[in-house]
Short mmCIF file of C-alpha atoms in Angstrom, two decimals:
data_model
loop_
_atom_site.label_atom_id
_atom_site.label_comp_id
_atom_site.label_asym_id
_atom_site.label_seq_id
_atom_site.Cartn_x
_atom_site.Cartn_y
_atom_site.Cartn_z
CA UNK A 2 109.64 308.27 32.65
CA UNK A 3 111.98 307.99 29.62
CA UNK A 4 114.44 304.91 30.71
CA UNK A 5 117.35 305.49 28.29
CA UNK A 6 119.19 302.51 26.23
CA UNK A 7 122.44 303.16 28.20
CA UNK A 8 120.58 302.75 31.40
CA UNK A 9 118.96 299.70 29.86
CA UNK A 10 122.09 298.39 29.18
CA UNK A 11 123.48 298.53 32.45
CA UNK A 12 120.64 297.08 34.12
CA UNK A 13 121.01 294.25 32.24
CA UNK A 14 124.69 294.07 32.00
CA UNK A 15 124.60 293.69 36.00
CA UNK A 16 121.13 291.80 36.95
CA UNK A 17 121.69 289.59 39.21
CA UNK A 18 118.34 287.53 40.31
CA UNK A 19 117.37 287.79 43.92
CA UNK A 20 117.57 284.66 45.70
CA UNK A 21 114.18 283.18 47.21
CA UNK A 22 114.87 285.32 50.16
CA UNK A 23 114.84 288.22 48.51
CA UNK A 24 118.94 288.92 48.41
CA UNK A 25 121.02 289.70 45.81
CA UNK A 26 124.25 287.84 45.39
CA UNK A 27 126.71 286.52 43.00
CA UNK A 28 126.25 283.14 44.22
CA UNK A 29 121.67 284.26 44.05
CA UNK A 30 122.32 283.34 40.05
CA UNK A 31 124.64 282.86 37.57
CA UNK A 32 126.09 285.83 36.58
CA UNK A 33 124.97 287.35 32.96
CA UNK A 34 126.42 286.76 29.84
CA UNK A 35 126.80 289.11 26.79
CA UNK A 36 128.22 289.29 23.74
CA UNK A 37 127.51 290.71 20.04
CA UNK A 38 124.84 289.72 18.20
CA UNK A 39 125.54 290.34 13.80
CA UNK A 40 122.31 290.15 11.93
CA UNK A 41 122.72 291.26 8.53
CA UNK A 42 124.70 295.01 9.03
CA UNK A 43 123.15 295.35 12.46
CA UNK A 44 125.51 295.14 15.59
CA UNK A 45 123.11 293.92 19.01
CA UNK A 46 123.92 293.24 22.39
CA UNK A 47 123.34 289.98 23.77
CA UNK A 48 122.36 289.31 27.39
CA UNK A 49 122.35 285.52 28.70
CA UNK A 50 120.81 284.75 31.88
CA UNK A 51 118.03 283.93 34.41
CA UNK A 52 116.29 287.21 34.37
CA UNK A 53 112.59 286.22 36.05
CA UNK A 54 111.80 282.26 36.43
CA UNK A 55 113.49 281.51 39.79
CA UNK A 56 110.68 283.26 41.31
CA UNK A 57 107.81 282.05 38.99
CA UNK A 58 105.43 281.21 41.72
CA UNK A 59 104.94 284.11 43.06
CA UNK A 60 102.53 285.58 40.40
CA UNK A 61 99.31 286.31 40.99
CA UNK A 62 96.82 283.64 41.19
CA UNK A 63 94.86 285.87 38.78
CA UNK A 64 96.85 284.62 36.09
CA UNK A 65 96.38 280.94 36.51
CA UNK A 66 93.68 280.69 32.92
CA UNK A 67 94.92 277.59 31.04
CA UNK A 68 95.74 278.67 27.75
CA UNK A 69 98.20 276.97 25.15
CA UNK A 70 101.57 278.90 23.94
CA UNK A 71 101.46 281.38 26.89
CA UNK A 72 104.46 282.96 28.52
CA UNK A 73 104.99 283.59 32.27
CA UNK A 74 103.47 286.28 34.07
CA UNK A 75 107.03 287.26 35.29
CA UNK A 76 108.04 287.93 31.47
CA UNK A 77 105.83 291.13 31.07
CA UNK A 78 106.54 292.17 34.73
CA UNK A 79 110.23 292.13 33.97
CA UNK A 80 109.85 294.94 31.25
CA UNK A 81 106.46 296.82 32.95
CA UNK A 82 108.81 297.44 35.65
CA UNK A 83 111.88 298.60 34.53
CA UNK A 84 110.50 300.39 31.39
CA UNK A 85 107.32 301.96 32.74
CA UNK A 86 105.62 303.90 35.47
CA UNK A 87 101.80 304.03 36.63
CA UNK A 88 99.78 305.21 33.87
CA UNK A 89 101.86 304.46 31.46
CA UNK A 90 99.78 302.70 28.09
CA UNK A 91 100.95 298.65 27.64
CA UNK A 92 99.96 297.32 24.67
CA UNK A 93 99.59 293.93 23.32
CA UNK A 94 98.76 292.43 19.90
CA UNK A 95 98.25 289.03 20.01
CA UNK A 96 96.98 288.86 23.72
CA UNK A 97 96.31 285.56 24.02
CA UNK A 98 94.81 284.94 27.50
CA UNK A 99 95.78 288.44 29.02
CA UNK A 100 99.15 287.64 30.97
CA UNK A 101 100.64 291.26 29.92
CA UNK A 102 97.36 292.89 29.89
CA UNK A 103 96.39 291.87 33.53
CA UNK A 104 99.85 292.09 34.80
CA UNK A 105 99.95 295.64 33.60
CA UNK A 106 96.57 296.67 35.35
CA UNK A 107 98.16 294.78 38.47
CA UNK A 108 100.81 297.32 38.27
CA UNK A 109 98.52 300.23 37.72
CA UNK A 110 99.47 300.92 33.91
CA UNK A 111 96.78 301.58 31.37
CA UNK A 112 96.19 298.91 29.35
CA UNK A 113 95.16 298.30 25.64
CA UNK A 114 94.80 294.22 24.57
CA UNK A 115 94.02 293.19 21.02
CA UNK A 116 93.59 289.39 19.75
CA UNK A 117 91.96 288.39 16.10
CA UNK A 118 90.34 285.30 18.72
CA UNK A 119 87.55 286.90 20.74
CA UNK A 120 87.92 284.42 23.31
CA UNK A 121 90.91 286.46 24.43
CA UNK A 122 89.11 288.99 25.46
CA UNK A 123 86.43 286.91 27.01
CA UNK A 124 89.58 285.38 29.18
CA UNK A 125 91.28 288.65 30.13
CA UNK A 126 88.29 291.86 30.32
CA UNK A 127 86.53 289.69 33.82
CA UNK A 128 89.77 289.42 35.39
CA UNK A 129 90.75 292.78 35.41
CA UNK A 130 87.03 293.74 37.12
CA UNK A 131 87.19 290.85 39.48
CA UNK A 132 83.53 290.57 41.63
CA UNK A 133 82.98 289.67 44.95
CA UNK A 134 82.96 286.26 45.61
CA UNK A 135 79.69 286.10 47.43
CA UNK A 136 77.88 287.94 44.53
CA UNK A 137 79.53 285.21 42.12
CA UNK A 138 78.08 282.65 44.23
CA UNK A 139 74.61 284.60 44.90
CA UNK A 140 74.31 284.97 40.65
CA UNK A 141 75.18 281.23 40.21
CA UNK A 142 72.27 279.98 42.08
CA UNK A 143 69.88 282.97 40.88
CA UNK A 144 69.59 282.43 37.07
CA UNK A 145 66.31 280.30 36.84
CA UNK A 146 66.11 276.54 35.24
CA UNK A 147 70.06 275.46 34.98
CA UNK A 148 68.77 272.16 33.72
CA UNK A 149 66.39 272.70 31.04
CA UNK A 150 68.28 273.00 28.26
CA UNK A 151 69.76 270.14 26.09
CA UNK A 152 72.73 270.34 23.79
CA UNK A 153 72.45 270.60 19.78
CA UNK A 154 75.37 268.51 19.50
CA UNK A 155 75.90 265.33 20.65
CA UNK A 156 78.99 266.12 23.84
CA UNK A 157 77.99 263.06 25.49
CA UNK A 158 81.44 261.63 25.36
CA UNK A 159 82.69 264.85 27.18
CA UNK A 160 80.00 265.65 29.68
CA UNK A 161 77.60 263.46 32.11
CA UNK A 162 74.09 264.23 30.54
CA UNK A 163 73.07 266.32 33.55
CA UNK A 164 76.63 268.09 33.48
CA UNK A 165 75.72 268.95 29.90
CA UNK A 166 72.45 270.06 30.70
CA UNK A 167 73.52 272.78 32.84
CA UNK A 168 76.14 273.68 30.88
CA UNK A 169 73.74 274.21 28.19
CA UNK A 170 71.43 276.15 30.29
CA UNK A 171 74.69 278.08 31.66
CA UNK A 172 75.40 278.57 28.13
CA UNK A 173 71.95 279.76 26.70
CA UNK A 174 71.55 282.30 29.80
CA UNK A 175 75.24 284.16 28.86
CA UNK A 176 73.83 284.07 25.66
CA UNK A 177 70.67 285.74 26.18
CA UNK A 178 72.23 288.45 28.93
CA UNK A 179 74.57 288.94 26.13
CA UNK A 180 72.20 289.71 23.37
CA UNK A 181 69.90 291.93 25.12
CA UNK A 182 73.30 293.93 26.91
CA UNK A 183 72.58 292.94 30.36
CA UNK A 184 75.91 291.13 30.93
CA UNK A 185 77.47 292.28 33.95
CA UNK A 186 80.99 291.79 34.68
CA UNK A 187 79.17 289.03 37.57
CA UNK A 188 77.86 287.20 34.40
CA UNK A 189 81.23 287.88 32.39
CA UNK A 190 83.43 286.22 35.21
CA UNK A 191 80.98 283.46 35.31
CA UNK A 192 81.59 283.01 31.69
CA UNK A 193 84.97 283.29 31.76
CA UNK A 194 85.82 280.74 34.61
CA UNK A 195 83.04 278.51 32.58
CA UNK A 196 85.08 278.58 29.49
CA UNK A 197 88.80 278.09 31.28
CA UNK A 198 86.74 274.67 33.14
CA UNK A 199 85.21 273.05 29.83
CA UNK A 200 87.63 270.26 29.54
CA UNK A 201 90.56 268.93 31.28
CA UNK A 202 91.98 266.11 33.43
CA UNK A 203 91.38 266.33 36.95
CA UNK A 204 87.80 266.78 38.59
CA UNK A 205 88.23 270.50 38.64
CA UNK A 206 86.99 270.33 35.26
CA UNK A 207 83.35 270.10 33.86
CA UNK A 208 84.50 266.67 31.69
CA UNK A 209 85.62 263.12 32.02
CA UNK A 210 89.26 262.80 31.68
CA UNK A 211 90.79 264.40 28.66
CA UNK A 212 93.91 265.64 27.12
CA UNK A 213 95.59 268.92 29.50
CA UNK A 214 92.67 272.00 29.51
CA UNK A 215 94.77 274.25 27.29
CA UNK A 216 92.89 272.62 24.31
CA UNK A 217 90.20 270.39 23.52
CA UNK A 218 90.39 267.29 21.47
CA UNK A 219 87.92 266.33 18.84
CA UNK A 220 84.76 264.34 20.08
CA UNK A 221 86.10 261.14 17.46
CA UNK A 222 89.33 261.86 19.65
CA UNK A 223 87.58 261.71 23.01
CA UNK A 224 85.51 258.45 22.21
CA UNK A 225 88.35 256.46 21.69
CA UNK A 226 90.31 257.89 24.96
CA UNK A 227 86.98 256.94 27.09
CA UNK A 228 87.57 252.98 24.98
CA UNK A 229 91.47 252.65 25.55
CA UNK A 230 90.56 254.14 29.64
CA UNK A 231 87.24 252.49 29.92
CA UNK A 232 85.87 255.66 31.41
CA UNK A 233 82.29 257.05 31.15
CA UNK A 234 81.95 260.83 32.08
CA UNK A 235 80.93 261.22 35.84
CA UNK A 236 78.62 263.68 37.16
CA UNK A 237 80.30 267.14 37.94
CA UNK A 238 78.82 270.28 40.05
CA UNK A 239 78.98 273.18 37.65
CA UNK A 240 78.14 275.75 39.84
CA UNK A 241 81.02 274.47 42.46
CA UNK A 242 83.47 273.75 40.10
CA UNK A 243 83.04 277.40 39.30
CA UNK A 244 82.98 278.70 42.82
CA UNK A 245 86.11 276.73 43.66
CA UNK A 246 88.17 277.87 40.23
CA UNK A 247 87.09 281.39 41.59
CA UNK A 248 87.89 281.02 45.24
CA UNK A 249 91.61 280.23 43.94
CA UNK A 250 91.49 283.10 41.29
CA UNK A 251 91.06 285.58 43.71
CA UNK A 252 93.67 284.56 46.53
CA UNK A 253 95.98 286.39 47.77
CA UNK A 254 95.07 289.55 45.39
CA UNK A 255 96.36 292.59 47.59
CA UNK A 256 94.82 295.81 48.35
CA UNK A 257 97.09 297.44 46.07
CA UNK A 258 96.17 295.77 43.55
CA UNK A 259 92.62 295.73 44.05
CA UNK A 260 93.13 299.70 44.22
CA UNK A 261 95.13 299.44 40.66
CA UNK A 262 92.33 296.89 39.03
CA UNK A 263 89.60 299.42 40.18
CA UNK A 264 91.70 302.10 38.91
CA UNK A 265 92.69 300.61 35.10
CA UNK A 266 89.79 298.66 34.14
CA UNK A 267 87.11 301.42 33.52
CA UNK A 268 89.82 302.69 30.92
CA UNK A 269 91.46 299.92 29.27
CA UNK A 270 90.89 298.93 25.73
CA UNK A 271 90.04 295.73 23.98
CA UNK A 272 90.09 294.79 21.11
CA UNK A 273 89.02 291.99 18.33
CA UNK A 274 91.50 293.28 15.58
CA UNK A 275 94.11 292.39 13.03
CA UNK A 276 97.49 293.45 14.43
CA UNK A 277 98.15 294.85 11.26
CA UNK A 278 95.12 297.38 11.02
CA UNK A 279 94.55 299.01 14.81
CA UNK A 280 93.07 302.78 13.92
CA UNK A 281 91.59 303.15 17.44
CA UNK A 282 94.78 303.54 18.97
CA UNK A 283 95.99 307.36 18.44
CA UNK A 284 99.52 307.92 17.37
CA UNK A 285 102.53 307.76 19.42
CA UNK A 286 100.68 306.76 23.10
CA UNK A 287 102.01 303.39 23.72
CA UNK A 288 104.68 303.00 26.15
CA UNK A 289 105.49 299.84 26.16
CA UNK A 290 104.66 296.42 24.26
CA UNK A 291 105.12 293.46 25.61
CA UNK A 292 103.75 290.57 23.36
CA UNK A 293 104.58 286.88 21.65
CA UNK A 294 103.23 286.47 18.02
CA UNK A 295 102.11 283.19 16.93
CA UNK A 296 104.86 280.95 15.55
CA UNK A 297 104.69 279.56 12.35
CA UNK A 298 102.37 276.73 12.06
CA UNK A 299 103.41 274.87 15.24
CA UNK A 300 99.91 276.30 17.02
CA UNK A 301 96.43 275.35 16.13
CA UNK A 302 94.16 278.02 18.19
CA UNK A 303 91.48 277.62 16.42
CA UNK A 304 91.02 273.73 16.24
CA UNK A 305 92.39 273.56 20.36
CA UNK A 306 89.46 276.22 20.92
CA UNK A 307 86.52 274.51 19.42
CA UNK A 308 84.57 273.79 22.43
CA UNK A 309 85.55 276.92 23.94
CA UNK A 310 83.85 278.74 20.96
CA UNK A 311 80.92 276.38 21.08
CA UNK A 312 80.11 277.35 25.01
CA UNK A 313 80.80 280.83 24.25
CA UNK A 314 78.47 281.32 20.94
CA UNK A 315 81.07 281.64 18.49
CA UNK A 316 82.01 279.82 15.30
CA UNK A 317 84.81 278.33 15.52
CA UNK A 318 85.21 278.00 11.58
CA UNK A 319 85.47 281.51 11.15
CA UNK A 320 87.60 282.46 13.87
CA UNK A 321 90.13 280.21 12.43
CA UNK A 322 89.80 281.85 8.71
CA UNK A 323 90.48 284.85 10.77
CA UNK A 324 93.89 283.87 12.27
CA UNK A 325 96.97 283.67 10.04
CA UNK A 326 98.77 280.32 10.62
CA UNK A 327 102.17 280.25 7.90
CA UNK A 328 104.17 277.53 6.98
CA UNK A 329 106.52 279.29 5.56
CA UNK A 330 108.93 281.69 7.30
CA UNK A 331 109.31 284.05 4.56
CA UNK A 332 105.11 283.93 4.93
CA UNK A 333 105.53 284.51 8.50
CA UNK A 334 107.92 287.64 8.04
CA UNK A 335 105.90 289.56 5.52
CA UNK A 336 102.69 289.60 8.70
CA UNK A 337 105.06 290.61 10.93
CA UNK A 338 106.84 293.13 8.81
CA UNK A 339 103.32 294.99 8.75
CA UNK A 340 103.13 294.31 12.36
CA UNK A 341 105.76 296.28 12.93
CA UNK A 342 105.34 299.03 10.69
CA UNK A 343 101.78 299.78 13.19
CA UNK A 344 103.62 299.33 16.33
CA UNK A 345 105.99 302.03 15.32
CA UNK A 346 103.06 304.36 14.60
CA UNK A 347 101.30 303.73 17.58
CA UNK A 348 104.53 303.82 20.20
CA UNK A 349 105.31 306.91 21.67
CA UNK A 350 108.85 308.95 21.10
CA UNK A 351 111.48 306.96 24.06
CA UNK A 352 108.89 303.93 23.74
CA UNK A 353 109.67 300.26 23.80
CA UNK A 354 108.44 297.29 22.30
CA UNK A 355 109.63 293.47 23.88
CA UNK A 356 108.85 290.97 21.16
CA UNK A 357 109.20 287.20 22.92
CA UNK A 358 110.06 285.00 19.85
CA UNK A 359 111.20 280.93 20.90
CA UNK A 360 113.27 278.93 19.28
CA UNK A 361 111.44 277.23 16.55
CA UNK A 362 111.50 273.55 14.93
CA UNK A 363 113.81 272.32 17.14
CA UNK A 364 116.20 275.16 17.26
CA UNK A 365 116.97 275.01 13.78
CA UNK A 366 114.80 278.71 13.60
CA UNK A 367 115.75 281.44 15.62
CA UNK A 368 113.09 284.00 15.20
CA UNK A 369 115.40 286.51 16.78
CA UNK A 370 117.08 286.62 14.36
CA UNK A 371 114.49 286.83 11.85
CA UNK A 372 112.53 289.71 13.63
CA UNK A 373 115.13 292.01 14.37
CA UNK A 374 115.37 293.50 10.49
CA UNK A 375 112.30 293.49 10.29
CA UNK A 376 111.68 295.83 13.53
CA UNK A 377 114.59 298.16 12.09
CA UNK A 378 113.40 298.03 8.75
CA UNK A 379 109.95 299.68 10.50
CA UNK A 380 112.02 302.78 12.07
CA UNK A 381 112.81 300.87 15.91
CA UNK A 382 116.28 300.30 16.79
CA UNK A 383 117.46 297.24 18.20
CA UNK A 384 118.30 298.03 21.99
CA UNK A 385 118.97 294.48 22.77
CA UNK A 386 118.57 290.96 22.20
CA UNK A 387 117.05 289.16 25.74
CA UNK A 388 117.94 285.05 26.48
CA UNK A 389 116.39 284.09 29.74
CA UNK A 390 117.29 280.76 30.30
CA UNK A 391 116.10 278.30 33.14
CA UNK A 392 117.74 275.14 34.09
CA UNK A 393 115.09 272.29 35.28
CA UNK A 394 116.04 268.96 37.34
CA UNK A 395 114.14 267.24 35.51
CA UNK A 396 111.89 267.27 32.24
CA UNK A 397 107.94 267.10 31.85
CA UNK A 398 106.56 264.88 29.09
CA UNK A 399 103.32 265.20 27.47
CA UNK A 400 101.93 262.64 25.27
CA UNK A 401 105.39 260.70 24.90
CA UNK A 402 106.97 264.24 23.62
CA UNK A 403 110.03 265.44 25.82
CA UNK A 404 109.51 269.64 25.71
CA UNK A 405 112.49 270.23 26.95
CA UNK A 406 114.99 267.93 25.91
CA UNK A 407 117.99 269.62 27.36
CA UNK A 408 116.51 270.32 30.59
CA UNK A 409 116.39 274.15 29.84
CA UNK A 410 113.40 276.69 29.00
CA UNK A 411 114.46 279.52 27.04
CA UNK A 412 112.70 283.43 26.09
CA UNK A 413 114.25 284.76 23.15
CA UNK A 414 113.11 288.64 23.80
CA UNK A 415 114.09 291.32 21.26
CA UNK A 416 113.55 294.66 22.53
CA UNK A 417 113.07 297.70 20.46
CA UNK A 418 113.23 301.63 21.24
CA UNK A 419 111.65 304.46 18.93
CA UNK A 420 113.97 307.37 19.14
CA UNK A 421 112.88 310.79 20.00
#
């Protein structure tokens, strides 16, 4: 299927989001804006609107993996479904913890995920081959002696010392399945629900009360949160912790989509790689990308993910070397610029690529802005320039920091074509 700009444009010129049940009115959502967007000599259309939030719970539960600077599930499902059919290759670079990847497979497209942070695809491949819960539970209380190991580094201000012990064991049994290539996709979902549990606040987590799970905060960090709560860490089950994070990943998954997951994941492709440099995917295949590339400096993945590399074998040190984190946004451009230049190689003739970019140092940056001369410059054209925009009643705070100070969450999306 080769969905046209024009049609583009008119599907966007005249979405209206369906109410919550399920009709389509003028009064469902406000009604889309658009106007002109000038960047340098390039002329873009603007559209302004609620394109995919109202409805945000509705996503599978398959998608509920903490993981910091993520976008909603409905984001890639917005463009998978108007700019795709089954079979179709999505694509994305930086894939963080899988949303477009494993929303894609739901949908029965091919999929192809890359991320310079392995732990990406340790947090997407299991999902996409989800066991059966009674063979999760069955390998949980098979593997021999989960508490005989002890830690090499001191965790204690994380982890009750028998918690740690079987985490340790956990730890050195993935490990060891992993080094002699016995790890099934049993052992891999084991892992992965392991890994998205390390540390959080709430007992659904392996730890004592700590900053929100999408990152872990330095043991010095930790010691003084345990002082200023006088908290010590409590005992937690490992194995049911994991059994009930699973039980709630794999509600409500339909048959269709079981039939789709079966379908994609023998194919799909992952991959550890710079964006820049991807030679194992052939020339003008990809359908469709759907992606968000890190922003500036804002994000620190590899110093949130230290104890998620620790559990998973990896060092953490060297992932980070591996990641590019700018300061400056002339930095920033010149990474993306070569970005770009692969994407157009690798997109297919009529293909599409939806770049999510946010509004950076409090709205004084509008990557938008910044990315679309850069995607031209490559060979795309600029089809359109994508502001989803949700109005909250009221604002979340997180560590005395107001994230959305006027109430409203906003997608910048520019989307790209490669002409025939």
């Amino acid at each position: 299927m080769n969905r046209s700009t024009s049609y583009v444009h008119d599907y966007l010129q005249n979405f209206r989001l369906p109410s919550q049940d399920g009709q389509t009115t003028l009064t469902a959502a406000k009604e889309t804006q658009c106007d002109l967007l000038h960047i340098q000599d390039v002329e873009c259309c603007r559209y302004i609107g609620e394109f995919w939030t109202a409805r945000q719970r509705q996503a599978s539960k398959l998608q509920e993996i903490s993981y910091r600077a993520c976008f909603k599930p409905q984001l890639p499902r917005f463009f998978i479904t108007l700019l795709t059919e089954p079979d179709d290759i999505i694509y994305d670079p930086f894939a963080g913890r899988g949303t477009t990847p494993l929303e894609a497979a739901l949908l029965g497209r091919l999929v192809i995920s890359n991320d310079i942070n392995p732990l990406s695809r340790i947090l997407t491949e299991a999902r996409l081959s989800p066991p059966a819960y009674e063979d999760i539970r069955a390998r949980l209380y098979a593997i021999p002696d989960l508490n005989s190991v002890s830690s090499e580094m001191d965790l204690s201000m994380f982890y009750h010392p028998d918690t740690l012990r079987t985490l340790c064991s956990l730890r050195a049994y993935i490990l060891e399945q992993e080094e002699k290539e016995k790890c099934d996709m049993t052992d891999r979902w084991i892992r992965m629900v392991a890994t998205n549990r390390l540390s959080g606040h709430s007992p659904g987590f392996f730890s004592v009360y700590t900053l929100p799970p999408n990152q872990a905060v330095s043991p010095e960090r930790q010691i003084t949160i345990n002082r200023d709560r006088s908290q010590t860490p409590p005992y937690r089950d490992v194995r049911e912790i994991i059994l009930k994070k699973t039980r709630s990943l794999l509600q409500g998954i339909s048959e269709r989509q079981k039939e789709n997951l079966s379908k994609v994941a023998p194919s799909s492709l992952f991959l550890t790689k710079d964006a820049r440099n991807t030679p194992e995917i052939l020339d003008n295949t990809v359908s469709l990308t759907v992606t968000s590339p890190p922003f500036l400096d804002i994000v620190q993945y590899a110093a949130d993910n230290w104890l998620r590399c620790w559990f998973n074998g990896l060092d953490a040190e060297l992932v980070g070397k591996k990641i590019s984190t700018t300061r400056k946004l002339t930095d920033w451009e010149g990474i993306m610029r070569d970005v770009f230049r692969e994407l157009f190689r690798i997109t297919r003739p009529g293909g599409y690529v939806a770049f999510e970019v946010g509004e950076v140092r409090n709205g004084s940056v509008r990557l938008d802005e910044h990315v679309i001369p850069l995607g031209i410059s490559a060979g795309f054209s600029c089809t359109a320039v994508i502001i989803n925009q949700q109005d909250f009643t009221k604002t979340a705070n997180i560590w005395g920091v107001n994230n959305m100070s006027t109430g409203t969450n906003t997608n910048r999306i520019v989307l790209f074509y490669k002409d025939f």
